[in-house]
Coordinates of C-alpha atoms in Angstrom, one line a residue:
M6 CA 135.8 61.3 63.6
A7 CA 135.3 63.0 60.1
K8 CA 133.9 60.7 57.5
I9 CA 133.6 60.3 53.7
A10 CA 130.2 59.5 52.2
F11 CA 130.2 57.5 48.9
I12 CA 126.9 57.7 46.9
A13 CA 126.7 55.2 44.1
P14 CA 123.9 55.0 41.5
D15 CA 124.6 51.4 40.6
Q16 CA 125.8 48.2 42.4
I17 CA 128.8 47.7 40.2
L18 CA 130.2 51.1 41.2
L19 CA 129.4 50.5 44.9
K20 CA 131.3 47.2 44.8
N21 CA 134.3 48.7 43.1
S22 CA 134.4 51.7 45.4
K23 CA 134.6 49.4 48.5
Q24 CA 137.6 47.6 47.1
I25 CA 139.4 50.8 46.3
A26 CA 138.6 52.2 49.8
M27 CA 140.1 49.1 51.5
E28 CA 143.1 49.4 49.2
L29 CA 143.7 53.0 50.2
G30 CA 143.0 52.5 54.0
C31 CA 140.0 54.7 54.1
Y32 CA 137.2 52.0 54.3
E33 CA 136.8 52.4 58.1
Y34 CA 135.8 56.1 57.8
T35 CA 133.7 55.8 54.6
D36 CA 130.0 55.3 54.6
F37 CA 128.6 53.7 51.4
Y38 CA 125.2 54.5 50.0
F39 CA 123.2 53.2 47.0
S40 CA 120.9 55.9 45.7
Q41 CA 119.0 56.6 42.6
L42 CA 119.6 60.0 41.0
N43 CA 116.2 61.3 42.2
D44 CA 117.0 60.6 45.8
A45 CA 120.7 61.7 45.9
V46 CA 120.0 65.4 46.8
S47 CA 117.7 64.5 49.8
L48 CA 120.3 61.9 51.0
A49 CA 123.1 64.5 50.8
R50 CA 121.0 67.1 52.7
S51 CA 120.5 64.5 55.5
L52 CA 124.3 64.3 55.8
E53 CA 124.9 68.0 56.2
N54 CA 124.6 68.0 60.0
T55 CA 126.6 64.9 60.6
D56 CA 130.4 64.3 60.8
V57 CA 130.6 63.8 57.0
D58 CA 133.3 66.1 55.5
A59 CA 133.3 65.0 51.9
I60 CA 130.8 63.3 49.5
I61 CA 132.1 61.2 46.5
S62 CA 129.8 60.5 43.6
R63 CA 129.7 60.0 39.8
Y64 CA 129.5 62.9 37.4
G65 CA 125.7 63.0 37.1
T66 CA 125.0 62.8 40.8
A67 CA 127.8 65.2 41.6
F68 CA 126.4 67.7 39.0
L69 CA 123.0 67.6 40.8
L70 CA 124.5 68.0 44.3
L71 CA 126.6 70.9 43.2
N72 CA 123.6 72.7 41.7
A73 CA 121.6 72.0 44.9
K74 CA 124.4 73.9 46.8
I75 CA 125.0 71.1 49.3
S76 CA 127.3 72.5 52.1
I77 CA 129.5 69.5 52.2
P78 CA 132.4 69.5 49.6
I79 CA 131.5 67.3 46.6
V80 CA 134.2 65.1 44.9
E81 CA 133.2 64.1 41.4
I82 CA 134.4 60.7 40.1
M83 CA 135.8 61.7 36.7
I84 CA 135.2 59.7 33.5
T85 CA 138.5 59.5 31.8
G86 CA 139.2 59.3 28.1
Q87 CA 140.2 55.6 28.7
D88 CA 136.8 55.0 30.3
L89 CA 134.9 56.5 27.3
A90 CA 137.0 54.7 24.8
Q91 CA 136.2 51.4 26.5
A92 CA 132.5 52.2 26.5
F93 CA 132.6 53.1 22.8
Y94 CA 134.3 49.8 22.1
E95 CA 131.7 47.8 24.0
A96 CA 128.9 49.7 22.2
K97 CA 130.3 48.8 18.8
K98 CA 130.4 45.1 19.8
L99 CA 126.7 45.2 20.6
V100 CA 125.6 45.9 16.9
H101 CA 128.5 44.2 15.0
H102 CA 128.7 47.3 12.8
P103 CA 131.9 49.3 12.2
H104 CA 130.1 52.7 12.4
P105 CA 127.1 52.3 14.7
R106 CA 124.9 55.3 15.5
L107 CA 125.4 56.1 19.1
T108 CA 123.4 58.5 21.4
Y109 CA 125.0 59.6 24.6
L110 CA 122.9 61.2 27.4
A111 CA 125.2 63.4 29.5
F112 CA 124.9 66.1 32.1
E113 CA 126.4 69.4 31.1
N114 CA 129.5 69.0 33.1
M115 CA 130.6 66.0 30.9
A116 CA 129.1 66.8 27.5
N117 CA 131.9 68.9 25.9
D118 CA 134.6 66.4 26.8
I119 CA 132.6 63.5 25.3
I120 CA 132.0 65.5 22.0
R121 CA 135.8 66.3 21.7
L122 CA 136.8 62.6 22.2
S123 CA 134.2 61.3 19.7
N124 CA 135.5 63.7 17.0
I125 CA 139.1 62.4 17.7
L126 CA 138.0 58.8 17.4
D127 CA 135.7 59.5 14.4
I128 CA 132.6 58.0 16.0
D129 CA 129.1 58.7 14.9
L130 CA 127.9 60.1 18.2
R131 CA 125.0 62.4 19.2
V132 CA 125.3 63.9 22.6
L133 CA 122.0 65.0 24.3
K134 CA 122.6 67.3 27.3
L135 CA 120.7 66.9 30.6
K136 CA 120.2 69.6 33.3
T137 CA 118.1 67.7 35.8
S138 CA 117.2 64.1 36.6
E139 CA 113.7 64.6 35.2
D140 CA 115.3 65.3 31.8
I141 CA 116.4 61.7 31.5
H142 CA 112.9 60.3 30.9
K143 CA 111.7 63.2 28.7
T144 CA 114.8 63.0 26.5
I145 CA 114.7 59.3 26.0
D146 CA 111.0 59.4 25.2
H147 CA 111.8 61.7 22.2
I148 CA 114.5 59.5 20.8
S149 CA 113.6 57.3 17.8
L150 CA 114.7 53.7 17.8
K151 CA 115.3 54.0 14.1
N152 CA 117.9 56.7 14.5
T153 CA 119.9 55.1 17.4
D154 CA 121.7 51.8 17.4
V155 CA 123.0 52.1 21.0
L156 CA 122.1 54.5 23.8
M157 CA 124.9 55.3 26.3
G158 CA 125.0 57.0 29.7
G159 CA 124.8 56.5 33.4
A160 CA 122.9 53.9 35.4
N161 CA 119.6 55.8 35.5
A162 CA 119.7 56.6 31.8
V163 CA 120.5 53.1 30.5
S164 CA 118.1 51.5 32.9
Y165 CA 115.1 53.5 31.6
A166 CA 116.3 53.3 28.0
A167 CA 116.5 49.5 28.2
S168 CA 112.9 49.4 29.4
C169 CA 112.0 51.4 26.3
G170 CA 113.6 48.8 24.0
F171 CA 117.0 50.4 23.3
L172 CA 120.3 48.7 23.2
T173 CA 122.3 50.3 25.9
Q174 CA 125.9 50.6 27.2
L175 CA 126.6 51.7 30.7
V176 CA 129.6 54.1 31.0
Q177 CA 131.6 53.1 34.0
S178 CA 134.4 54.9 35.9
G179 CA 137.6 52.9 36.1
D180 CA 139.7 52.1 39.2
C181 CA 142.1 55.0 38.4
S182 CA 139.2 57.5 38.6
L183 CA 138.0 56.0 41.9
R184 CA 141.4 56.2 43.5
E185 CA 141.8 59.8 42.5
A186 CA 138.4 60.6 44.0
F187 CA 139.2 58.9 47.3
K188 CA 142.6 60.7 47.5
S189 CA 140.9 64.0 46.9
A190 CA 138.3 63.3 49.6
Q191 CA 141.1 62.4 52.0
K192 CA 142.8 65.8 51.3
I193 CA 139.5 67.5 52.0
L194 CA 139.2 65.7 55.3
L195 CA 142.7 66.8 56.3
A196 CA 142.1 70.4 55.2
R197 CA 138.8 70.7 57.0
S198 CA 140.3 69.2 60.1
S199 CA 143.0 71.8 60.1
E200 CA 140.5 74.5 59.4
R201 CA 138.3 73.3 62.2
K202 CA 141.3 73.4 64.6
R203 CA 142.2 77.0 63.5
T204 CA 138.5 78.0 63.9
E205 CA 138.4 76.6 67.4
E206 CA 141.7 78.3 68.3
F207 CA 140.3 81.6 66.9
R208 CA 137.0 81.1 68.7
T209 CA 138.8 80.4 72.0
I210 CA 140.9 83.5 71.7
V211 CA 138.1 85.9 70.7
N212 CA 135.8 84.4 73.4
S213 CA 138.4 85.2 76.0
L214 CA 138.4 88.9 75.1
R215 CA 136.6 91.5 77.1
E216 CA 135.6 93.3 73.9
G217 CA 132.4 92.2 72.2
I218 CA 133.0 91.2 68.6
I219 CA 130.4 91.0 65.8
C220 CA 131.2 90.2 62.2
V221 CA 128.7 90.8 59.4
N222 CA 128.9 90.2 55.6
Q223 CA 128.2 92.6 52.8
E224 CA 124.5 91.9 53.1
K225 CA 124.6 92.7 56.9
N226 CA 124.0 89.1 57.9
I227 CA 125.6 88.3 61.2
Q228 CA 128.4 85.8 60.6
F229 CA 130.0 85.6 64.1
V230 CA 129.4 86.8 67.6
N231 CA 131.8 86.2 70.5
S232 CA 130.9 85.5 74.1
A233 CA 131.3 89.1 75.3
A234 CA 129.0 90.3 72.5
E235 CA 126.4 87.8 73.5
I236 CA 126.4 89.4 77.0
F237 CA 126.2 92.9 75.4
L238 CA 123.4 91.9 73.1
R239 CA 121.7 89.7 75.6
Q240 CA 121.1 87.1 72.9
S241 CA 122.9 83.8 72.1
Q242 CA 125.1 83.3 69.1
K243 CA 122.6 80.7 67.8
E244 CA 119.8 83.4 67.9
L245 CA 122.0 85.9 66.1
T246 CA 124.1 84.1 63.5
G247 CA 122.7 84.1 59.9
K248 CA 120.2 86.9 60.5
R249 CA 120.4 90.4 59.1
I250 CA 121.1 93.2 61.6
D251 CA 118.1 95.2 60.4
E252 CA 115.8 92.3 61.3
F253 CA 116.3 93.3 65.0
K254 CA 114.0 96.3 64.9
H255 CA 113.5 96.4 68.6
H256 CA 117.2 95.8 69.6
H257 CA 118.4 99.3 70.6
L258 CA 122.1 98.5 70.5
L259 CA 122.1 97.0 67.0
Q260 CA 119.9 99.8 65.7
E261 CA 122.2 102.4 67.1
C262 CA 125.1 100.7 65.3
L263 CA 123.3 100.3 61.9
P264 CA 124.2 103.7 60.4
F265 CA 127.9 103.2 61.2
I266 CA 127.9 99.7 59.8
D267 CA 126.3 101.0 56.6
D268 CA 129.0 103.6 56.3
C269 CA 131.7 101.0 56.9
L270 CA 130.3 98.6 54.3
K271 CA 129.6 101.3 51.6
N272 CA 132.7 103.5 52.0
G273 CA 135.2 101.3 53.7
Q274 CA 135.3 103.9 56.5
K275 CA 137.1 103.0 59.7
I276 CA 135.2 104.4 62.7
I277 CA 137.3 104.2 65.8
D278 CA 136.4 105.0 69.4
K279 CA 132.7 105.9 68.8
I280 CA 131.1 106.2 72.2
L281 CA 127.3 105.6 72.2
K282 CA 124.9 105.7 75.1
I283 CA 122.9 102.4 75.1
G284 CA 120.3 102.6 77.9
P285 CA 122.2 103.4 81.1
F286 CA 125.6 102.4 79.7
W287 CA 128.2 104.2 77.7
I288 CA 129.7 101.8 75.1
N289 CA 132.9 102.3 73.1
F290 CA 132.6 101.0 69.5
N291 CA 135.0 100.4 66.6
F292 CA 133.7 99.7 63.1
L293 CA 136.2 98.2 60.8
P294 CA 135.7 97.1 57.1
I295 CA 136.9 93.6 56.2
I296 CA 138.6 94.0 52.8
V297 CA 139.8 91.1 50.6
K298 CA 141.6 91.9 47.3
Q299 CA 140.5 95.5 47.6
K300 CA 136.9 94.5 47.9
I301 CA 134.8 95.1 51.0
I302 CA 133.3 91.7 52.0
G303 CA 132.0 92.6 55.4
A304 CA 132.6 94.5 58.7
A305 CA 133.8 93.8 62.2
I306 CA 132.3 95.6 65.1
T307 CA 134.1 95.7 68.5
S308 CA 132.4 97.0 71.7
Q309 CA 133.5 97.6 75.3
D310 CA 131.8 99.1 78.3
V311 CA 133.5 102.4 79.1
T312 CA 133.2 101.6 82.8
Q313 CA 135.4 98.5 82.2
I314 CA 137.9 100.6 80.3
Q315 CA 138.1 103.0 83.2
E316 CA 138.5 100.3 85.7
M317 CA 141.2 98.7 83.7
E318 CA 143.0 102.0 83.4
I319 CA 142.9 102.4 87.2
K320 CA 144.2 98.9 87.7
I321 CA 147.1 99.4 85.2
R322 CA 148.0 102.7 86.7
N323 CA 148.1 101.2 90.2
E324 CA 150.3 98.3 89.0
V325 CA 152.7 100.5 87.1
L326 CA 153.0 103.0 90.0
T327 CA 153.8 100.1 92.4
K328 CA 156.6 99.1 90.2
K329 CA 159.6 101.3 91.1
F330 CA 162.4 102.3 88.8
I331 CA 160.5 103.0 85.6
A332 CA 161.8 105.7 83.2
K333 CA 158.9 107.7 82.0
Y334 CA 160.6 110.1 79.5
H335 CA 161.8 109.7 76.0
F336 CA 163.7 112.0 73.6
N337 CA 160.3 113.2 72.2
D338 CA 159.5 114.6 75.7
I339 CA 162.5 117.0 75.6
L340 CA 160.9 120.2 74.3
G341 CA 162.7 122.8 72.3
E342 CA 163.5 123.9 68.7
S343 CA 166.8 125.5 69.1
P344 CA 170.0 124.2 67.4
Q345 CA 171.6 123.9 70.8
V346 CA 169.0 121.5 72.2
F347 CA 168.9 119.5 68.9
E348 CA 172.6 119.0 69.1
A349 CA 172.4 117.9 72.7
K350 CA 169.6 115.4 71.9
R351 CA 171.5 114.1 68.8
T352 CA 174.6 113.4 70.9
A353 CA 172.5 111.7 73.7
E354 CA 170.7 109.6 71.1
E355 CA 174.0 108.5 69.6
F356 CA 175.3 107.5 73.1
A357 CA 172.1 105.5 73.8
S358 CA 173.2 102.9 71.3
V359 CA 176.3 101.9 73.2
D360 CA 176.7 100.7 76.8
T361 CA 179.4 103.1 78.0
T362 CA 179.2 105.3 81.1
V363 CA 177.7 108.8 80.3
L364 CA 178.4 112.1 82.1
I365 CA 175.6 114.7 81.7
F366 CA 176.7 118.3 82.4
G367 CA 174.2 121.1 82.9
E368 CA 172.9 123.7 85.2
S369 CA 170.2 123.1 87.7
G370 CA 166.8 122.9 86.0
T371 CA 168.0 122.1 82.5
G372 CA 166.6 118.5 82.6
K373 CA 169.5 116.3 83.3
E374 CA 167.3 113.4 84.5
L375 CA 165.1 113.8 81.5
F376 CA 168.1 113.2 79.3
A377 CA 169.2 110.3 81.4
Q378 CA 165.8 108.6 81.2
S379 CA 165.6 109.2 77.5
I380 CA 169.0 107.6 77.0
H381 CA 167.9 104.6 79.0
N382 CA 164.6 104.2 77.0
A383 CA 166.5 104.4 73.7
S384 CA 169.1 101.8 74.7
N385 CA 169.0 98.0 74.7
R386 CA 168.4 98.3 78.5
A387 CA 165.0 99.9 78.0
H388 CA 163.1 96.9 79.4
G389 CA 165.3 96.9 82.5
P390 CA 165.1 99.1 85.6
F391 CA 166.0 102.8 85.7
V392 CA 167.2 103.7 89.2
A393 CA 167.9 107.3 90.1
I394 CA 169.4 108.8 93.2
N395 CA 170.5 112.3 94.1
C396 CA 173.9 112.1 95.7
A397 CA 173.5 115.5 97.5
A398 CA 170.1 114.6 99.1
L399 CA 171.5 112.0 101.6
P400 CA 174.3 112.1 104.2
T401 CA 177.4 110.2 103.3
N402 CA 176.7 107.1 105.4
L403 CA 173.1 106.8 104.3
L404 CA 174.1 107.3 100.6
E405 CA 176.5 104.5 100.9
S406 CA 174.0 102.1 102.4
E407 CA 171.4 103.0 99.8
L408 CA 173.8 102.5 96.9
F409 CA 175.5 99.3 98.1
G410 CA 173.0 97.8 100.5
Y411 CA 173.9 95.9 103.7
V412 CA 173.6 92.6 105.4
D413 CA 171.9 91.7 108.7
G414 CA 173.6 93.4 111.6
A415 CA 175.8 95.7 109.5
F416 CA 175.0 98.6 111.7
T417 CA 172.6 99.7 114.4
G418 CA 169.1 100.2 113.0
A419 CA 169.7 98.0 110.0
R420 CA 166.9 95.8 108.7
H421 CA 166.8 92.3 110.2
K422 CA 167.3 90.6 106.9
G423 CA 169.5 93.3 105.3
K424 CA 168.7 95.3 102.2
Q425 CA 169.5 95.2 98.6
G426 CA 171.4 98.3 97.3
L427 CA 170.4 100.4 94.4
F428 CA 173.3 99.1 92.3
E429 CA 171.9 95.6 92.7
M430 CA 168.3 96.9 91.9
A431 CA 169.6 98.4 88.7
H432 CA 170.9 95.0 87.4
R433 CA 170.4 94.7 83.6
G434 CA 169.3 98.4 83.6
T435 CA 170.6 101.9 84.3
I436 CA 171.5 103.7 87.5
F437 CA 171.5 107.5 87.4
L438 CA 173.7 109.3 89.9
D439 CA 172.6 112.9 90.0
E440 CA 174.9 115.6 91.5
I441 CA 177.8 113.2 91.5
S442 CA 180.1 116.1 92.5
E443 CA 178.6 116.0 96.0
M444 CA 179.7 112.4 96.6
A445 CA 182.1 112.0 99.5
P446 CA 185.7 110.8 98.8
Y447 CA 185.1 107.3 100.3
G448 CA 181.9 106.9 98.2
Q449 CA 183.9 108.0 95.1
S450 CA 186.5 105.3 95.8
R451 CA 183.8 102.6 96.0
L452 CA 182.1 103.9 92.9
L453 CA 185.4 103.7 91.0
R454 CA 185.6 100.0 92.0
V455 CA 182.1 99.4 90.7
L456 CA 183.0 101.0 87.4
Q457 CA 186.1 99.0 87.1
E458 CA 185.0 95.6 88.4
R459 CA 181.3 95.6 87.8
Q460 CA 180.6 94.1 91.2
V461 CA 179.5 95.4 94.6
M462 CA 179.9 94.4 98.2
R463 CA 177.2 95.1 100.7
L464 CA 178.0 96.9 103.9
G465 CA 179.0 94.3 106.5
D466 CA 179.6 91.5 103.9
D467 CA 182.7 89.9 102.6
K468 CA 181.3 88.7 99.2
Y469 CA 181.2 90.5 95.9
I470 CA 178.0 90.4 93.9
P471 CA 178.4 90.8 90.1
I472 CA 176.1 93.4 88.4
D473 CA 175.3 94.3 84.9
I474 CA 174.5 98.0 84.9
R475 CA 175.0 101.1 82.9
I476 CA 176.0 104.2 84.9
I477 CA 174.8 107.7 83.9
A478 CA 176.1 110.5 86.1
A479 CA 175.2 114.1 86.2
T480 CA 176.6 117.3 87.6
N481 CA 175.9 121.0 87.6
K482 CA 179.5 121.8 88.6
K483 CA 182.8 121.8 86.6
L484 CA 184.4 118.6 87.7
T485 CA 187.8 119.7 86.3
K486 CA 187.8 122.5 88.9
L487 CA 186.9 120.1 91.7
V488 CA 189.6 117.7 90.6
S489 CA 192.2 120.5 90.6
E490 CA 191.0 121.4 94.1
G491 CA 191.3 117.8 95.3
V492 CA 187.6 117.5 96.0
F493 CA 186.9 115.0 93.3
R494 CA 189.0 112.0 92.3
Q495 CA 190.8 112.4 89.0
D496 CA 190.7 108.7 88.1
L497 CA 186.9 108.6 88.7
F498 CA 186.5 111.7 86.6
Y499 CA 188.3 110.1 83.7
R500 CA 186.1 107.0 84.1
L501 CA 183.0 109.1 84.0
K502 CA 183.8 111.5 81.2
V503 CA 184.2 108.8 78.4
L504 CA 181.0 110.1 76.9
T505 CA 179.8 113.6 77.8
V506 CA 176.5 115.3 77.1
T507 CA 176.3 119.0 77.7
I508 CA 172.8 120.5 78.1
P509 CA 172.8 124.2 77.3
P510 CA 171.2 126.6 79.8
L511 CA 167.9 128.1 78.7
R512 CA 169.4 131.6 78.1
Q513 CA 171.7 130.0 75.4
R514 CA 168.9 128.2 73.6
T515 CA 167.9 130.5 70.7
G516 CA 164.1 130.9 70.5
D517 CA 163.3 128.3 73.1
I518 CA 162.3 130.7 75.9
L519 CA 159.3 131.8 73.8
Y520 CA 158.6 128.3 72.5
L521 CA 158.6 126.8 76.1
T522 CA 156.6 129.8 77.4
Q523 CA 153.8 129.2 74.9
H524 CA 153.9 125.4 75.7
F525 CA 153.7 125.9 79.4
L526 CA 151.1 128.6 79.1
Q527 CA 148.8 126.4 77.0
H528 CA 149.3 123.4 79.4
Y529 CA 148.5 125.3 82.6
T530 CA 145.6 127.3 81.1
V531 CA 144.0 124.0 80.2
K532 CA 145.0 122.4 83.5
H533 CA 143.7 125.2 85.7
Q534 CA 140.8 126.3 83.4
R535 CA 142.2 129.8 83.3
P536 CA 142.8 131.1 79.8
H537 CA 145.5 133.8 79.3
E538 CA 147.4 135.3 76.5
L539 CA 150.8 137.0 76.5
D540 CA 151.4 140.1 74.4
R541 CA 154.7 141.1 72.7
S542 CA 155.9 143.3 75.6
A543 CA 155.5 140.3 78.0
T544 CA 157.4 137.9 75.8
V545 CA 160.2 140.4 75.2
L546 CA 160.6 140.7 79.0
L547 CA 160.7 136.9 79.4
E548 CA 163.2 136.5 76.6
N549 CA 165.5 139.1 78.1
Y550 CA 165.5 137.5 81.6
N551 CA 168.5 135.3 82.5
W552 CA 166.6 132.3 83.9
P553 CA 169.2 131.0 86.3
G554 CA 166.8 128.3 87.3
N555 CA 166.4 127.3 83.6
I556 CA 163.3 125.4 82.5
R557 CA 162.2 124.5 86.0
E558 CA 162.1 128.1 86.9
L559 CA 160.3 129.1 83.7
R560 CA 157.7 126.3 84.1
Y561 CA 156.8 127.1 87.7
F562 CA 156.8 130.9 87.0
I563 CA 154.3 130.4 84.2
E564 CA 152.1 128.1 86.4
R565 CA 152.1 130.8 89.1
L566 CA 151.3 133.5 86.6
V567 CA 148.3 131.5 85.2
I568 CA 146.9 130.9 88.7
I569 CA 147.4 134.4 90.2
T570 CA 146.7 136.6 87.2
K571 CA 143.1 137.6 86.7
E572 CA 143.6 139.5 83.4
F573 CA 143.2 137.6 80.1
H574 CA 145.8 139.7 78.2
I575 CA 149.1 139.7 80.1
N576 CA 151.5 142.5 79.2
A577 CA 154.9 143.5 80.6
A578 CA 153.4 145.7 83.4
I579 CA 151.3 142.8 84.7
L580 CA 154.3 140.5 84.4
E581 CA 156.4 142.8 86.6
K582 CA 153.5 143.1 89.1
Y583 CA 153.4 139.4 89.8
W584 CA 157.1 138.8 89.3
D585 CA 157.9 140.0 92.8
D586 CA 160.3 137.1 93.6
R587 CA 162.4 137.4 90.4
T588 CA 166.1 137.0 91.1
D589 CA 169.2 136.8 88.9
I590 CA 171.0 134.7 91.5
C591 CA 171.9 131.2 90.3
E592 CA 172.8 128.5 92.8
N593 CA 175.9 127.8 90.9
S594 CA 178.1 130.7 90.0
D595 CA 180.1 128.6 87.5
F596 CA 177.3 129.1 84.9
V597 CA 175.9 132.6 85.1
K598 CA 178.2 135.5 84.5
S599 CA 175.8 138.1 85.8
T600 CA 175.4 136.4 89.1
T601 CA 175.6 138.6 92.2
P602 CA 175.8 136.2 95.2
L603 CA 174.6 137.2 98.7
P604 CA 177.4 137.8 101.1
E605 CA 178.4 134.5 102.8
R606 CA 177.7 135.6 106.3
S607 CA 174.2 136.9 105.4
E608 CA 173.2 133.6 103.7
K609 CA 174.7 131.5 106.4
E610 CA 172.9 133.4 109.1
T611 CA 169.6 133.2 107.1
I612 CA 170.0 129.4 106.9
I613 CA 170.8 129.1 110.6
Q614 CA 167.8 131.2 111.5
A615 CA 165.5 129.1 109.2
I616 CA 166.7 125.8 110.8
A617 CA 166.1 127.3 114.3
D618 CA 162.7 128.5 113.3
N619 CA 161.7 125.1 112.1
H620 CA 163.3 123.1 114.9
A621 CA 165.8 121.4 112.6
N622 CA 163.2 120.2 110.2
I623 CA 165.0 120.3 106.9
S624 CA 161.9 120.1 104.7
K625 CA 160.3 123.0 106.4
A626 CA 163.5 125.0 106.5
A627 CA 164.1 124.4 102.8
N628 CA 160.5 125.6 102.1
Q629 CA 161.0 128.7 104.2
L630 CA 164.2 129.5 102.2
S631 CA 162.5 128.7 98.9
M632 CA 165.1 126.1 97.9
D633 CA 164.9 122.3 97.6
R634 CA 166.3 119.9 100.2
S635 CA 169.3 118.9 98.1
T636 CA 170.4 122.6 97.8
L637 CA 170.0 123.1 101.5
Y638 CA 172.0 120.0 102.3
R639 CA 174.8 121.3 100.0
K640 CA 174.8 124.7 101.7
L641 CA 174.9 123.1 105.1
K642 CA 178.1 121.3 104.0
T643 CA 179.5 124.5 102.5
Y644 CA 179.0 126.6 105.6
K645 CA 179.8 123.6 107.9
I646 CA 176.5 123.9 109.8
E647 CA 176.1 120.9 112.1
I648 CA 172.4 120.5 112.9
K649 CA 172.5 117.9 115.7
K650 CA 174.9 119.9 117.9
R651 CA 173.2 123.2 117.6
Y652 CA 169.4 122.7 117.1
T653 CA 168.3 119.3 118.4

């Protein structure tokens, strides 16, 4: 328990202090000491490593303790005007003279107050200032008995003066001063207890960190070292604290850090992520100035083994990757400088702030999912899941079970315990339904119910499950046309098109073809370590091309160009040479006016042949046809090609 130490130079003060301490309820945690002035400093020093948090003493003793820079807070028992007036009155009574000649021996901390009061009271008083306890005897020895009627002061002064034949008057502190001193000491105990608690909390926190932390003051004395730094430095906090860094001449790590610490302390320079080789280890350092009221008072150095950082990165990556349904992209990831793409982004950002269903309209390869993920990450659902599914990639029955889930025994081959559907998995988040136009009529009907009721029923179940989701749908077809043809439900269309984002095709984005070309070229030259440069003739050719596959087509063409091309400077002739698979055919004729589709019979026969060649393996067939699986599935529907009957 924290304690108060009371040091009294006389028995009267000691007795009075005990009474006041009992009155204020602090007697139990106060230790009382009787000490002459000469012994007070050594006594106080002996208390520095104990549980004493405050020392109370009279003005003379307190003055000496403060000058000795005792680490424990010192509370001075003040001499009030009332105390002085009482002492002057008692001194006058000693000589029975209305104007006695008084001499007061006072330490410097009291002298000026005594002089001011004597002037007010019109007292013949001479004040002799003391600096040390040794001054008491020297000063009294030089005072003439003829010039002084009464000598006044503290216990040590009046005791020696009396032995020299002087009439003396002891100046005592009253009860009021003692009470104030004890109250001040109690406040110090409370403050130091709170400070100690905060320090321990801070120490616990920083000692739990993997980073080593070293704090130094302006003189480069080590003030603090945490547990991780002890391991780095291979020395204990006790061995390090209080010593200057440049004392450790043979400590390689500290010597390597010294120039950066100097820079930090002199110039206030922050040095971040400085990697230094210390023996066999690579260590990442940060050097940060500690600034108080625009003055540099020290520096903090943090350190971490690079190997630990790499291991942590791998662990985080693995954990993040195992968590499904995370939206990676934000609006800043959508590249482009054209007014068209800025307008699309502005609209999408505006829609992100509300919770209404959004329909994204754009050709294949324009980045519909990129916009969907960005809307999710800019919304108040950003911390929830982002679940995406391509409605064209799965057969109708499988799509339904994936979206709605199923209970045990719902159908042959179902999981024993059933399965949660994607709508349920998207609870408190966003579900992205890509190629919504390819959803079968029955699926459209069930989706409409989800939009209206905000609840789902698993296949084979009879209970509804409430869900809190936002739906973002996307299509590369004109849904109005599909509605007029009876392929897409009109009521679902109206539900979906409350908020619509139209992503412009690449050919309509002014200046973006060149901007994206340069971006992809820089990215893939760095990735594949194959530097290239496009001249003006090549960029003109790229800008004049229709890009039916949009950004996706441009991106993969540039990557192919970087890998295959051996020349550094790429001109139009080289571009034509490697652009042997260029086509102006877009998968969806709704968007590109210059489209010249293959004859239906020719394409159908090509697809049939590819499926036969690959023994009905859709992935391999799609690869042979240079199209993705979802496109192949859509064409199988269009041409009514039934794989099971003909090829398995």
